[in-house]
Amino acid sequence: MTKSKVVFVVGHSNWGKSQTLRALTNDNYRVRRTSISGVEYFVRRMSNDDLPESFIDWMVTVNPERWPNILAALCPDFEASEKQTATVLQVLKDKVYKLFFWVLHKKFGSNEFIKPSEISNLRAFGKVEVIEDEWEAPVRGKKFKDFITSIQ
């Protein structure tokens, strides 16, 4: 049996995570499920830097039998008040989810970058692909879809 998976688009606040997921769902922010190469995914747009409590509560209670495949946004903050990030990722792994991280290394239109320590922390939980290029949302959506297809 194939392990359930959570595929995260990763970046900090206002980094392009939500726009990437929106582009992936044909610019429709209301889409909650999408099919990619015949595999259905539940789409969780709000990340741990948008609504931390809601994100944590949902991720901790998610059931792999109900939601075997999830696409979600994630802020890679593992410090201070965001120590819950590591806890949530470990809970997901314990529930038999395989974790994948598609990291937007650079904030679009900015000189801000994801820290090497944040990438290292993600690697402890699953497969990481770091995106060095800067693309507009429609291209990011297509490239994210390509990544998802490559891990199925």
Coordinates of C-alpha atoms in Angstrom, one line a residue:
M1 CA 0.0 0.0 0.0
T2 CA 1.3 3.5 -0.9
K3 CA 1.9 5.7 2.0
S4 CA -0.3 8.8 2.4
K5 CA 1.5 12.0 1.7
V6 CA 1.5 15.7 2.6
V7 CA 3.1 17.9 0.0
F8 CA 3.9 21.4 1.4
V9 CA 4.7 24.5 -0.5
V10 CA 7.1 26.3 1.9
G11 CA 7.9 29.9 2.4
H12 CA 7.5 32.7 5.0
S13 CA 4.6 35.1 5.3
N14 CA 3.7 36.8 2.0
W15 CA 6.2 34.6 0.2
G16 CA 3.8 33.2 -2.5
K17 CA 2.6 30.0 -0.9
S18 CA -1.1 30.8 -1.3
Q19 CA -0.7 32.2 -4.8
T20 CA 1.1 29.0 -5.8
L21 CA -1.8 26.8 -4.5
R22 CA -4.3 29.1 -6.1
A23 CA -2.5 28.9 -9.5
L24 CA -2.4 25.1 -9.1
T25 CA -6.2 25.1 -8.7
N26 CA -6.8 27.2 -11.9
D27 CA -7.0 30.5 -9.9
N28 CA -9.9 29.3 -7.8
Y29 CA -9.3 29.8 -4.1
R30 CA -12.5 27.9 -3.2
V31 CA -11.2 24.5 -4.6
R32 CA -10.7 22.2 -1.7
R33 CA -9.9 19.1 -3.7
T34 CA -7.9 18.7 -6.8
S35 CA -6.8 15.7 -8.9
I36 CA -3.2 15.5 -10.2
S37 CA -2.3 12.6 -12.5
G38 CA -5.3 10.6 -11.2
V39 CA -4.5 11.2 -7.5
E40 CA -6.9 13.2 -5.4
Y41 CA -5.5 15.8 -3.0
F42 CA -7.2 17.8 -0.3
V43 CA -5.9 21.5 -0.4
R44 CA -5.2 23.2 2.9
R45 CA -4.3 26.8 2.0
M46 CA -4.0 28.5 5.4
S47 CA -0.5 27.8 6.8
N48 CA 1.0 27.9 10.3
D49 CA 1.9 31.6 9.8
D50 CA -1.7 32.6 8.8
L51 CA -3.8 30.9 11.4
P52 CA -1.4 28.9 13.7
E53 CA -4.0 27.4 16.0
S54 CA -6.3 26.3 13.3
F55 CA -3.4 24.9 11.3
I56 CA -2.0 22.9 14.3
D57 CA -5.5 21.7 15.3
W58 CA -6.3 20.4 11.8
M59 CA -2.9 18.8 11.2
V60 CA -2.9 17.1 14.5
T61 CA -6.4 15.6 14.0
V62 CA -6.2 14.8 10.3
N63 CA -6.9 11.2 9.5
P64 CA -5.0 9.5 6.7
E65 CA -8.0 7.3 5.8
R66 CA -10.2 10.4 5.2
W67 CA -7.5 12.6 3.7
P68 CA -4.8 10.3 2.3
N69 CA -3.1 13.0 0.2
I70 CA -2.8 16.7 1.2
L71 CA -1.4 19.8 -0.4
A72 CA -0.7 22.5 2.2
A73 CA 1.2 25.7 2.8
L74 CA 3.9 25.8 5.5
C75 CA 6.1 28.4 7.1
P76 CA 9.5 26.8 8.0
D77 CA 9.8 28.7 11.3
F78 CA 11.1 26.2 13.9
E79 CA 12.1 28.8 16.5
A80 CA 10.6 30.4 19.6
S81 CA 6.8 30.4 19.4
E82 CA 6.8 28.2 16.3
K83 CA 8.2 25.1 18.0
Q84 CA 4.9 23.5 17.2
T85 CA 6.1 23.2 13.6
A86 CA 8.4 20.3 14.4
T87 CA 5.7 18.7 16.6
V88 CA 3.1 18.9 13.8
L89 CA 5.5 17.4 11.3
Q90 CA 6.4 14.6 13.7
V91 CA 2.7 13.9 14.4
L92 CA 2.0 13.7 10.6
K93 CA 5.0 11.3 10.2
D94 CA 3.7 9.2 13.1
K95 CA 0.3 8.9 11.3
V96 CA 2.1 7.3 8.4
Y97 CA 2.2 10.4 6.1
K98 CA 5.2 10.7 3.9
L99 CA 6.2 14.4 3.9
F100 CA 7.5 16.4 0.9
F101 CA 8.6 20.1 1.0
W102 CA 8.7 22.3 -2.1
V103 CA 10.7 25.2 -0.8
L104 CA 10.4 28.7 -2.3
H105 CA 14.0 29.6 -1.4
K106 CA 13.6 33.3 -2.3
K107 CA 10.7 35.6 -1.6
F108 CA 9.3 36.8 -4.9
G109 CA 10.5 40.3 -5.8
S110 CA 12.8 40.5 -2.7
N111 CA 16.2 39.7 -1.4
E112 CA 14.9 37.6 1.5
F113 CA 15.8 33.9 1.6
I114 CA 14.9 30.8 3.6
K115 CA 17.7 30.1 6.1
P116 CA 19.9 27.0 5.6
S117 CA 18.9 25.9 9.2
E118 CA 15.2 26.0 8.2
I119 CA 16.0 23.8 5.1
S120 CA 18.0 21.4 7.3
N121 CA 15.1 21.2 9.8
L122 CA 12.7 20.2 7.0
R123 CA 15.1 17.6 5.7
A124 CA 14.8 15.8 9.1
F125 CA 11.1 15.2 8.3
G126 CA 11.0 14.4 4.6
K127 CA 12.1 15.0 1.0
V128 CA 13.0 18.6 0.3
E129 CA 13.3 20.3 -3.1
V130 CA 14.6 23.9 -3.0
I131 CA 13.4 26.2 -5.7
E132 CA 16.1 28.8 -6.5
D133 CA 14.3 30.4 -9.4
E134 CA 11.8 33.2 -9.1
W135 CA 8.6 32.7 -11.0
E136 CA 5.3 34.4 -11.3
A137 CA 2.4 32.5 -9.6
P138 CA 1.1 30.7 -12.7
V139 CA 4.6 29.3 -13.4
R140 CA 5.0 28.4 -9.7
G141 CA 1.7 26.5 -9.8
K142 CA 2.8 24.5 -12.9
K143 CA 6.2 23.7 -11.4
F144 CA 4.6 22.7 -8.1
K145 CA 2.3 20.4 -10.0
D146 CA 5.3 18.9 -11.9
F147 CA 6.9 18.3 -8.5
I148 CA 3.8 16.6 -7.2
T149 CA 3.6 14.4 -10.2
S150 CA 7.3 13.4 -9.9
I151 CA 6.7 12.0 -6.3
Q152 CA 3.6 10.0 -7.0

